[in-house]
Coordinates of C-alpha atoms in Angstrom, one line a residue:
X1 CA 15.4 -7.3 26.7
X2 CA 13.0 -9.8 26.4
X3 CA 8.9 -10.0 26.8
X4 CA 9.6 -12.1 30.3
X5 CA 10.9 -8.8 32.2
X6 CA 7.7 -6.7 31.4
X7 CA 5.7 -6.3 34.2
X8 CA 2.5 -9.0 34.9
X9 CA -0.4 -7.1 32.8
X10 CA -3.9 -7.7 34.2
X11 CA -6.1 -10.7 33.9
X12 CA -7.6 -10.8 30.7
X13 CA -10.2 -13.0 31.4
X14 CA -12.1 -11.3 34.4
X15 CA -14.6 -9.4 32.0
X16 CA -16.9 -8.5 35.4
X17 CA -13.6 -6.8 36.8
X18 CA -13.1 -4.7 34.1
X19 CA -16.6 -3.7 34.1
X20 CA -16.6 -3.0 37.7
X21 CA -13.6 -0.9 37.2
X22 CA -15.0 1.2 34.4
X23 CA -18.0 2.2 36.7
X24 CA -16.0 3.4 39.2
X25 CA -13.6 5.4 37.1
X26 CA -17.0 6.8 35.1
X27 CA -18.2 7.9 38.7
X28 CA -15.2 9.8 39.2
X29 CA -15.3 11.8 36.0
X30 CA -12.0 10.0 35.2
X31 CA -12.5 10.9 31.6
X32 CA -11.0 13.0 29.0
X33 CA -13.4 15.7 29.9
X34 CA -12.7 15.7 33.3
X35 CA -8.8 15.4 33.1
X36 CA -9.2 18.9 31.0
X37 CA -11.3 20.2 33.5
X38 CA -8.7 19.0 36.5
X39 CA -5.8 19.6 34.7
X40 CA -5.8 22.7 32.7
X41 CA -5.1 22.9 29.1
X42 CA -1.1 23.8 29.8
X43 CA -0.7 20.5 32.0
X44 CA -3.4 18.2 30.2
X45 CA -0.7 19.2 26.7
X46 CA 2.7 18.5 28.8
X47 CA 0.8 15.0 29.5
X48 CA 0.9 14.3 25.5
X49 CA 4.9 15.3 25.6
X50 CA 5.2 12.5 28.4
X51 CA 6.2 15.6 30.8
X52 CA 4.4 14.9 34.2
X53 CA 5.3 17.6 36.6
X54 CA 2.2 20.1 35.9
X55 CA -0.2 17.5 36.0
X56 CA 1.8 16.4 39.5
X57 CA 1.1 19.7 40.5
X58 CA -2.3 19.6 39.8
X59 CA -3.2 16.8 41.5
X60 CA -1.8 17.5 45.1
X61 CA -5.4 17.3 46.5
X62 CA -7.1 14.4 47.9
X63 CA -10.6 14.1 45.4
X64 CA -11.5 11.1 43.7
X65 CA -10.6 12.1 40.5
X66 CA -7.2 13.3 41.8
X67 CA -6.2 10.2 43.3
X68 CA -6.9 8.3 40.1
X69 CA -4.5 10.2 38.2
X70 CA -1.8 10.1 40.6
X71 CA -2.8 6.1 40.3
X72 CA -3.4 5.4 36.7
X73 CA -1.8 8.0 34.4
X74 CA 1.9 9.4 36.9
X75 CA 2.0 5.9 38.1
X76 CA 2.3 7.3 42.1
X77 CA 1.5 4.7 44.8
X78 CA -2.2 5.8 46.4
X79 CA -3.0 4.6 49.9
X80 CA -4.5 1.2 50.1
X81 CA -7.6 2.6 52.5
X82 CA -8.1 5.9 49.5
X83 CA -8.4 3.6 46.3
X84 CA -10.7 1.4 48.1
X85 CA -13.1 4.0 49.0
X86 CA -12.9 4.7 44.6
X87 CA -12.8 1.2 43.5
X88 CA -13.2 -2.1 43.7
X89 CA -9.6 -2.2 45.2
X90 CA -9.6 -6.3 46.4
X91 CA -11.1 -7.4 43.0
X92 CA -8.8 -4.7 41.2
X93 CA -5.6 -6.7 43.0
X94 CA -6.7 -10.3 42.5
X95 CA -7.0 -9.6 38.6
X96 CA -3.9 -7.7 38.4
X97 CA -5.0 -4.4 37.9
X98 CA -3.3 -2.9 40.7
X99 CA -0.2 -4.1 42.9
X100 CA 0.0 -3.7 47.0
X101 CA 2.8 -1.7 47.4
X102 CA 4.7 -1.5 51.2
X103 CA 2.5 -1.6 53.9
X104 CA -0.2 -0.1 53.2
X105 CA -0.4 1.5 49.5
X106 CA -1.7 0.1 46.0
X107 CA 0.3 1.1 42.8
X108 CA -1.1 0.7 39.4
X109 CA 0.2 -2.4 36.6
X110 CA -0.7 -0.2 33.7
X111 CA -1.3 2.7 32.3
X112 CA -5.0 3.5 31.6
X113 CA -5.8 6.6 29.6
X114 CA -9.1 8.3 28.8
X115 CA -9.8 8.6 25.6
X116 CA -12.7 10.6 24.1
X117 CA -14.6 8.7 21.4
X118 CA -16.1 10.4 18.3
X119 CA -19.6 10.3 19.4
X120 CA -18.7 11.4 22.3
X121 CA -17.7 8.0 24.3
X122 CA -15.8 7.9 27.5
X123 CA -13.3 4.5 26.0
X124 CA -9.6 3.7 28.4
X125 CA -6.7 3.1 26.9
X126 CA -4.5 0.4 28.8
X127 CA -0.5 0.2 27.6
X128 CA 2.5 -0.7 29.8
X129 CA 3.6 1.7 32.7
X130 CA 5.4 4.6 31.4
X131 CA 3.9 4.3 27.9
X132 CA 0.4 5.9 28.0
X133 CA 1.3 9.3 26.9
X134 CA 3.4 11.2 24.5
X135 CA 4.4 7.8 22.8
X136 CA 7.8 6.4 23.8
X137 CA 9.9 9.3 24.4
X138 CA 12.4 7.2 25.4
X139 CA 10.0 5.9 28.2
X140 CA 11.0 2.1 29.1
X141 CA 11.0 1.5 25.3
X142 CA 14.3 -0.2 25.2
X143 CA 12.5 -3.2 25.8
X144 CA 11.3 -4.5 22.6
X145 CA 7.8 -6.3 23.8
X146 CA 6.7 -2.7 25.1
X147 CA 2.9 -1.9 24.3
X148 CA 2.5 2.0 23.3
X149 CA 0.1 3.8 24.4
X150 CA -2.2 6.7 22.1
X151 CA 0.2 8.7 20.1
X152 CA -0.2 11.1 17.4
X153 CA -0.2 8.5 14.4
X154 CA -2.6 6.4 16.5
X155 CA -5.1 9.4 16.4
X156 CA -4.0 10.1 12.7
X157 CA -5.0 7.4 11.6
X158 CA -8.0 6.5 13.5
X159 CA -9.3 10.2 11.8
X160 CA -8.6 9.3 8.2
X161 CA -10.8 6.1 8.3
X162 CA -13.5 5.4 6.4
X163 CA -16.8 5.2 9.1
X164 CA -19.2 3.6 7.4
X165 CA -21.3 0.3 8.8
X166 CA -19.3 -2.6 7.6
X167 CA -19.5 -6.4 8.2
X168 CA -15.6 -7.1 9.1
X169 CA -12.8 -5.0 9.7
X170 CA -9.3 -6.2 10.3
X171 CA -7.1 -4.2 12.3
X172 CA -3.2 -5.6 11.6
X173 CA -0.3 -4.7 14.0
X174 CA -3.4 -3.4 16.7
X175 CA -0.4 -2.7 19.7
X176 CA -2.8 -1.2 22.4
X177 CA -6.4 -1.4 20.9
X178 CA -7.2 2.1 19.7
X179 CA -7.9 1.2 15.9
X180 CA -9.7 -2.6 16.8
X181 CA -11.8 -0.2 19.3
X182 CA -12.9 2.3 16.7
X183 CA -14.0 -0.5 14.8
X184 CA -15.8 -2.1 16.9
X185 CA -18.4 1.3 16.4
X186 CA -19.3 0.1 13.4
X187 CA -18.0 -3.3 12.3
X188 CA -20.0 -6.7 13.0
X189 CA -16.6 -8.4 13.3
X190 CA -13.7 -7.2 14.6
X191 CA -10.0 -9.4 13.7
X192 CA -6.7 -7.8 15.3
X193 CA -3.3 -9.4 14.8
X194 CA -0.3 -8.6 16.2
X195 CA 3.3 -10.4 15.9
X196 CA 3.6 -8.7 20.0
X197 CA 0.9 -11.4 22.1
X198 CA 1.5 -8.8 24.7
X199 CA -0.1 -6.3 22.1
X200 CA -3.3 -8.5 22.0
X201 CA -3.7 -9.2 25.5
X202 CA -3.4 -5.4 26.3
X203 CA -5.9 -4.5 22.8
X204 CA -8.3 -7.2 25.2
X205 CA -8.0 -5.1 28.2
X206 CA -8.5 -1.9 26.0
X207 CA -11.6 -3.5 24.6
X208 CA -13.1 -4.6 27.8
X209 CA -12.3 -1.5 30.1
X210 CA -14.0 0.4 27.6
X211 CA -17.0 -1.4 27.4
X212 CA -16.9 -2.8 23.5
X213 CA -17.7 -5.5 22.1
X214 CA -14.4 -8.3 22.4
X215 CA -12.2 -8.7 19.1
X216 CA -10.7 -11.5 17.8
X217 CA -7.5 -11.6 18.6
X218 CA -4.9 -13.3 16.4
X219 CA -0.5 -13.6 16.8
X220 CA 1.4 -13.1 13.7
X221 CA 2.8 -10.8 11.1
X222 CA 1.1 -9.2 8.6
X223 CA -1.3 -11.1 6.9
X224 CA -0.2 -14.7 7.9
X225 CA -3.1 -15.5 10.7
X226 CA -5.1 -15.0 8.3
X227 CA -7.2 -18.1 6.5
X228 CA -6.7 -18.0 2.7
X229 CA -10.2 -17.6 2.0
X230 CA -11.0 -14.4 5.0
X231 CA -11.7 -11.2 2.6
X232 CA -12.5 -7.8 4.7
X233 CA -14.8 -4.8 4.2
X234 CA -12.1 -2.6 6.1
X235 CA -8.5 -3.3 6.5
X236 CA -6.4 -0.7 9.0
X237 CA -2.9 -0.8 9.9
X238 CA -0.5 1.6 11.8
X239 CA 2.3 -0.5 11.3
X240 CA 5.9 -0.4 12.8
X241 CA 6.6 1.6 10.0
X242 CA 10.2 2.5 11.1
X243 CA 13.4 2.3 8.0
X244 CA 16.2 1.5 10.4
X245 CA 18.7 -1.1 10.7
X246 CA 17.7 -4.2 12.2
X247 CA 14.3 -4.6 14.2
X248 CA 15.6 -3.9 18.0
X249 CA 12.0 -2.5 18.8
X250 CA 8.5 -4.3 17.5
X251 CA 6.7 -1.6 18.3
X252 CA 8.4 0.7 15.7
X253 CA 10.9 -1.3 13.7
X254 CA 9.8 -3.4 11.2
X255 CA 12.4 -6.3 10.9
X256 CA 12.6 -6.1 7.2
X257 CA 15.1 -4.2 4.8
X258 CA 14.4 -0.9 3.8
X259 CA 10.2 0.1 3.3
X260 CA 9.5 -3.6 2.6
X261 CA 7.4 -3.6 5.7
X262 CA 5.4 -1.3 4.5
X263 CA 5.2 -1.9 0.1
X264 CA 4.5 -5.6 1.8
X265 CA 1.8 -4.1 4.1
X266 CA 0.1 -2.6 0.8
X267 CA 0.4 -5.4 -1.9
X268 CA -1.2 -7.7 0.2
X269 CA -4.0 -5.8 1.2
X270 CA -5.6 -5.9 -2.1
X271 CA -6.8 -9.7 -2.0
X272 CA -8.3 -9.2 1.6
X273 CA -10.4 -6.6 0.4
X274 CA -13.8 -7.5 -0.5
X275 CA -15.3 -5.7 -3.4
X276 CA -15.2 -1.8 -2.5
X277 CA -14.0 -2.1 0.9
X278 CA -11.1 0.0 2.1
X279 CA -7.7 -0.7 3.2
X280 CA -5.7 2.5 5.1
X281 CA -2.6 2.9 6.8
X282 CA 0.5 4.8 7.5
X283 CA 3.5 4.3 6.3
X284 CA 7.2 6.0 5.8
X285 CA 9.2 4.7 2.4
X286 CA 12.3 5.8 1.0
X287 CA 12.9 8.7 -1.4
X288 CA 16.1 7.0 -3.6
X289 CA 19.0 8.7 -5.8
X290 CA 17.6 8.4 -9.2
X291 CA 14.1 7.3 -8.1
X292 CA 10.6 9.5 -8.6
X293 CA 9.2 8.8 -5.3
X294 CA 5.6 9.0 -7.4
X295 CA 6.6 6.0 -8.9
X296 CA 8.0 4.0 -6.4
X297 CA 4.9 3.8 -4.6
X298 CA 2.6 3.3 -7.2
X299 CA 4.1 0.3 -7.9
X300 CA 3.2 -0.6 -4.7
X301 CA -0.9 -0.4 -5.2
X302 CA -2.1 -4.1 -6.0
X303 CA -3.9 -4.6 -9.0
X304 CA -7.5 -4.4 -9.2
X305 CA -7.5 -1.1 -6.5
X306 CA -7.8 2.4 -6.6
X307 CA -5.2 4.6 -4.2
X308 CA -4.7 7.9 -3.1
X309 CA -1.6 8.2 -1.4
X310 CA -0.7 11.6 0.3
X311 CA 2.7 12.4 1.4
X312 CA 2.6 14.5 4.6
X313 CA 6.4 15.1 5.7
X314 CA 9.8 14.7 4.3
X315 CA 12.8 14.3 6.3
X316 CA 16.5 14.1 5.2
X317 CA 18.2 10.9 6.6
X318 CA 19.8 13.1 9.3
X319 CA 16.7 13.8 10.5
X320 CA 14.7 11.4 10.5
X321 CA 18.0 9.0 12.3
X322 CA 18.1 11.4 15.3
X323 CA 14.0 11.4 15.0
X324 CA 14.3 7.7 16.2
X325 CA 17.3 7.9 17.7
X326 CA 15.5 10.3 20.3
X327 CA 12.4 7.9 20.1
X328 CA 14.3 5.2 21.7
X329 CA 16.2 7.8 24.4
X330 CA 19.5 6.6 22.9
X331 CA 20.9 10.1 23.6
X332 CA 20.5 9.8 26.9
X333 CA 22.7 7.0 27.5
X334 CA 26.2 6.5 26.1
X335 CA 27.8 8.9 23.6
X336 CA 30.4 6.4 21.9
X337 CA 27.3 3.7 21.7
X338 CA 24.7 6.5 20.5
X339 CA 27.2 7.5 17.3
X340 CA 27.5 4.1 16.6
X341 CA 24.1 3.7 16.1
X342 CA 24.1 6.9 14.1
X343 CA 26.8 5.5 12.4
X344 CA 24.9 2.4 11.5
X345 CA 21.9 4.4 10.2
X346 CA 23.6 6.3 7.8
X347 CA 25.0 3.6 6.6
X348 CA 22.4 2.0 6.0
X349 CA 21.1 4.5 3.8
X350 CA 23.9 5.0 2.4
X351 CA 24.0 1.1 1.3
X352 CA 20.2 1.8 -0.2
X353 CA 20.9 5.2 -1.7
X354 CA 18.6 6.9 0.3
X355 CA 18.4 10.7 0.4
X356 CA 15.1 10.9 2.4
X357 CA 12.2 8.9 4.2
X358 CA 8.9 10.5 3.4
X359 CA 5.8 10.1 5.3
X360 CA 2.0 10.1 4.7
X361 CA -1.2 7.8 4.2
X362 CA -1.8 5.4 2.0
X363 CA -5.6 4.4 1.1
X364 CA -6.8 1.3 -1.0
X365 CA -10.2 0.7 -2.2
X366 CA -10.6 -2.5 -4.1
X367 CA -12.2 -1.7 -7.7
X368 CA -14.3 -3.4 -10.5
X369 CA -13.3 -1.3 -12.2
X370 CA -11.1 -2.0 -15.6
X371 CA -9.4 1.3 -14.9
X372 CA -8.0 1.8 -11.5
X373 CA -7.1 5.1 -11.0
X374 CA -3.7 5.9 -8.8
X375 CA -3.2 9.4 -6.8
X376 CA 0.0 10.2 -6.0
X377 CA 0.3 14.0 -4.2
X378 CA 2.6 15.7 -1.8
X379 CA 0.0 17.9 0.9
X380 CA 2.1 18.9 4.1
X381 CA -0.2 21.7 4.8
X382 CA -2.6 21.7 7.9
X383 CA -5.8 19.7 7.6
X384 CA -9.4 19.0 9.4
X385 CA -9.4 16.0 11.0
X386 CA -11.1 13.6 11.1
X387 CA -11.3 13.3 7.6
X388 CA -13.2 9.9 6.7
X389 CA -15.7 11.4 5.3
X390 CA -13.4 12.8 3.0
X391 CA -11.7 10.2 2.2
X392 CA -14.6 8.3 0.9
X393 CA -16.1 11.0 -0.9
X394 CA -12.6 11.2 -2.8
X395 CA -13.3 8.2 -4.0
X396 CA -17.2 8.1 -4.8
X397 CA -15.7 11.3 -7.4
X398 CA -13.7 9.2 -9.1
X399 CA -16.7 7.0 -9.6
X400 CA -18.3 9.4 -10.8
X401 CA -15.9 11.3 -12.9
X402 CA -14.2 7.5 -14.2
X403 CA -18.1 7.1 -15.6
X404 CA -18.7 9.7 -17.6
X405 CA -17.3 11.3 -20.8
X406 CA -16.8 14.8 -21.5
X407 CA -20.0 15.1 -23.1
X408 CA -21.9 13.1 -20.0
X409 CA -20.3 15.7 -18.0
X410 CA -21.2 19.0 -19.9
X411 CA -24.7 17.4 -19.2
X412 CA -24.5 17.0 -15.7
X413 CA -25.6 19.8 -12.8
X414 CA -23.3 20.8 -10.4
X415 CA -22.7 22.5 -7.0
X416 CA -20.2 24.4 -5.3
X417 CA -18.8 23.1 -2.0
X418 CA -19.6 24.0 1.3
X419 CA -16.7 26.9 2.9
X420 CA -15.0 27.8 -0.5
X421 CA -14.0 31.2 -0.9
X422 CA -12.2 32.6 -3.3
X423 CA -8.9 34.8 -3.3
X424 CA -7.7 37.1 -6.5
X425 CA -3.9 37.3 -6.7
X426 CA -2.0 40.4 -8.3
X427 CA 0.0 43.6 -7.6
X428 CA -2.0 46.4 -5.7
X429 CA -3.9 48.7 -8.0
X430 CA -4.2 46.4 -11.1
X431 CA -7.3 46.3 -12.8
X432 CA -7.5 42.6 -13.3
X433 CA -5.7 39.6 -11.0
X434 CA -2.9 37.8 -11.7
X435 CA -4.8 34.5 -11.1
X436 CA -7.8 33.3 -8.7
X437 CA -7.6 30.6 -6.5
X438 CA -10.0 29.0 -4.6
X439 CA -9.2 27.4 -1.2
X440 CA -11.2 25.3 1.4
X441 CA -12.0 25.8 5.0
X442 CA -12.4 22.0 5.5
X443 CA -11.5 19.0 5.0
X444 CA -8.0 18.8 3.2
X445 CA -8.4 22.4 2.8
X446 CA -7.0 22.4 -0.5
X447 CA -5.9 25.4 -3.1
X448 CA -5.9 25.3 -6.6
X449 CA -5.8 28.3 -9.4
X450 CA -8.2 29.0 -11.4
X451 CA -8.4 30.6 -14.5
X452 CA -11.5 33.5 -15.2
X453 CA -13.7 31.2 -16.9
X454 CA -12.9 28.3 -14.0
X455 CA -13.8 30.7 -11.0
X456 CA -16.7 32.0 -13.3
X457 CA -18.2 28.8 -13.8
X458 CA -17.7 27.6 -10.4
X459 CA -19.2 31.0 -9.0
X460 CA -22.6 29.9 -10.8
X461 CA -22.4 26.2 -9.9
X462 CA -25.9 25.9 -7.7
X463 CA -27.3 22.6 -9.4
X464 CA -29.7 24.3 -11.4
X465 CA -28.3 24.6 -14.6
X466 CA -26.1 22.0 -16.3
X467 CA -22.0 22.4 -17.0
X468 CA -22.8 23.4 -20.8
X469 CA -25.5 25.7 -20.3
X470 CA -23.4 27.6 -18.4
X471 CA -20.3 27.9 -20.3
X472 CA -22.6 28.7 -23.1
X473 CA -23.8 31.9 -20.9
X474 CA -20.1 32.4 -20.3
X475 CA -19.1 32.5 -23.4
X476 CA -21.4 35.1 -24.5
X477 CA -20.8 36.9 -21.6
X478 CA -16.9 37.5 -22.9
X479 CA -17.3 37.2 -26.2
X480 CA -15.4 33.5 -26.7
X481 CA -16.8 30.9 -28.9
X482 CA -19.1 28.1 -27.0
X483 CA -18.1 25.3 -28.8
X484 CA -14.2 26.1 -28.2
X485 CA -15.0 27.1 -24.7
X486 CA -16.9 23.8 -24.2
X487 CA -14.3 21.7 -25.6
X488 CA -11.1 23.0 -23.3
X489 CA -13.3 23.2 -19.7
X490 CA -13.8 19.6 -19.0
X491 CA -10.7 19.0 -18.1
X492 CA -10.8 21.8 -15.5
X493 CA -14.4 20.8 -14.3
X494 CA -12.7 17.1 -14.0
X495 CA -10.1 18.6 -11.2
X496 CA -12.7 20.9 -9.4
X497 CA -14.7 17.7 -8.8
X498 CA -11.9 15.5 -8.5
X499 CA -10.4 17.6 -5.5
X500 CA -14.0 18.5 -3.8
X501 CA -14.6 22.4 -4.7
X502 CA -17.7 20.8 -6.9
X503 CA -20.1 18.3 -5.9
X504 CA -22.6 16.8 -8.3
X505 CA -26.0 17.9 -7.7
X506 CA -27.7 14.6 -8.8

């Protein structure tokens, strides 16, 4: 199905309409707020599974903020005398925005979701009718030039990025806008690509109805509109990520074999990046007979760049075939034309020798330095979004740790964490633990064992003494030698502060 039988989107050239629009819908507390307040938890969750018949339910009244759901977000025709006491109904027609319907009703074009900002900003969402919620599900997304609305890597990744003021930000693949938007927050120039045009005109509309600053908007894939000479401070991609066979949808397949997409997504990113800017996306790659996964993607990370890749999610290929299989609704049509496609997958697979598709995040930061360092971890346990701030303060440790020598760091103060408590492991009634571990409450809320002297020495850690004076106090305390004790504990001081349960007090 081509882009031609999508539905007319909006104009994207009537700035003052949008405007207009976004007024109104901020006077009827159409927000993400107020659709929790209207809605209910229960219904405003079905919403995000694309199920519409509680929130259906909970709009069978006739207030403003009622009618605009019905309108916007379950796609219900509205009578044409209602929406024009709520908005600028003749303007909202002539642009596109809405459709007469019948006599004497107006219908929506698009989808336009709230969508709650970090700092608390009331931003819309526009994608193609059907698509706003719950990603495809199946939802008109047989037709390849679909634009998605927010889904759950959408808001994944948006949480991991790095936040800090930056002069340009490039956001590649942008499909409706939500990661250009973000950026917009604290970028001086915004660039979004997409090889979908329909992507970038809806990523305009996004921008505009949510009252940001307008993007530049560039068709392509990858990294080709780009000039040869445009460097970035922040690079972000939630790519069509998708290992299947062939590319029958742009907004999740990625046209090339296997994870090339995606190991080309990452190898090019590292001469766009200017010095110490980021580059963060999400990607799936392939877990192959005979292959460490570890290594596979490290030889992915261009030269010159740190990385910290985390794996969230394995799936076998069965799973992750019916996954996508599901994504599309292919079940729901033919049987004998869904098992072919089945078929097709696992062969596919088969042809590659893959055993499983894992999935996670993958975070560049281009480097000076002659030593990149390359982390490589498996973390599928629950998390606190959003975690840019972590992210960059995983990398300002290795900074810190990559200059300084054991000795340098036996000199140097440090503190414990904020929300680290510690947990003693061992059979009920025995005078010591098997082990200690200390875990996080935020963050990447991580775990790691300890042993005595580690939990010890991070017990103390308050930035007032440094990392030798107080193994030297331990090591009087139990009776060890100092210099021996000093000698074996950087390398364990090295992971606290590598993972975040110690933070230099400098």
């Amino acid at each position: 199905m081509s882009d031609a039988t999508l539905s007319p989107l909006p104009s994207a050239d009537r700035p003052d309409v949008a405007a207009r629009l976004r007024e109104a819908l901020l006077a009827a507390s159409f927000t993400a707020d107020g659709l929790l307040d209207l809605l209910g938890a229960p219904a405003y969750a079905a919403l995000a599974r694309s199920e519409t018949v509680p929130a259906l339910r909970a709009t069978r009244g006739d207030t403003p903020l009622e009618a605009l759901v019905r309108l916007f977000l379950l796609q219900q025709p509205v009578p044409h005398a209602r929406v024009a006491e709520l908005l600028p109904v003749h303007a909202c027609v002539e642009s596109g925005w809405l459709a007469l319907v019948g006599a004497d009703e107006v219908a929506a074009t698009v989808d336009v979701r709230p969508y709650g900002g970090p700092d608390g900003e009331d931003w819309f969402i526009v994608s193609d009718l059907g698509c706003a919620v719950g990603g495809a599900g199946g939802i008109g997304s047989r037709n390849e030039g679909v634009v998605l609305g927010v889904g759950g890597a959408s808001t994944t990744l948006a949480g991991i990025t790095v936040r800090t003021p930056v002069s340009s930000a490039l956001d590649l693949g942008t499909g409706s806008g939500i990661q250009a938007l973000h950026a917009a927050q604290h970028a001086t120039r915004v660039t979004a690509t997409d090889l979908n045009p329909r992507a970038l005109h809806v990523t305009a509309l996004t921008l505009a109805l949510s009252g940001a600053p307008a993007a530049e908007l560039r068709e392509g894939s990858l990294f080709e509109p780009l000039r040869d000479d445009e460097r970035y401070d922040l690079i972000v991609s939630n790519p069509p990520f998708v290992i299947s066979p062939g590319a029958r949808l742009t907004y999740r397949d990625g046209g090339m074999g296997g994870d090339d997409l995606c190991r080309s997504l990452v190898q090019g990113a590292g001469e766009r990046l200017n010095e110490g800017g980021f580059a963060q996306f999400l990607a799936n790659w392939q877990h192959v007979e005979g292959e460490d996964w570890q290594d596979r993607l490290r030889s992915w990370v261009p030269r010159g760049c740190d990385a910290w890749i985390v794996q969230r999610e394995v799936q076998d290929i069965t799973q992750y075939a019916e996954l996508w299989l599901r994504d599309a609704g292919d079940h729901r049509g033919d049987r004998a034309e869904y098992q072919a496609r089945y078929d097709a997958w696992l062969d596919e697979f088969e042809a590659r020798k893959v055993k499983a598709v894992g999935f996670g995040w993958i975070t560049l930061r281009r480097t000076a330095s002659a030593e990149p360092v390359i982390t490589v971890e498996e973390w599928p346990h629950p998390v606190e979004q959003p975690l840019g701030d972590t992210v960059r303060a995983h990398f300002e440790r290795l900074d810190y740790l990559r200059a300084r020598d054991d000795a340098a760091l036996l000199a140097a103060h440090f503190r414990l964490a904020g929300e680290i408590v510690q947990e003693q492991v061992g059979m009920p009634g025995a005078e010591d633990p098997e082990h200690v571990v200390l875990r996080q409450h935020r963050g990447m809320r991580r775990a790691t064992a300890v042993d005595t002297v580690g939990a010890g020495f991070a017990g103390v850690c308050d930035g007032s003494l440094s990392a030798g004076r107080i193994l030297d106090a331990i090591a009087q305390l139990v009776g060890d030698d100092p210099v021996m004790l000093r000698d074996r504990t950087p390398a364990q001081i090295r992971l606290l502060v590598e993972q975040g349960f110690l933070e230099p007090a400098e």
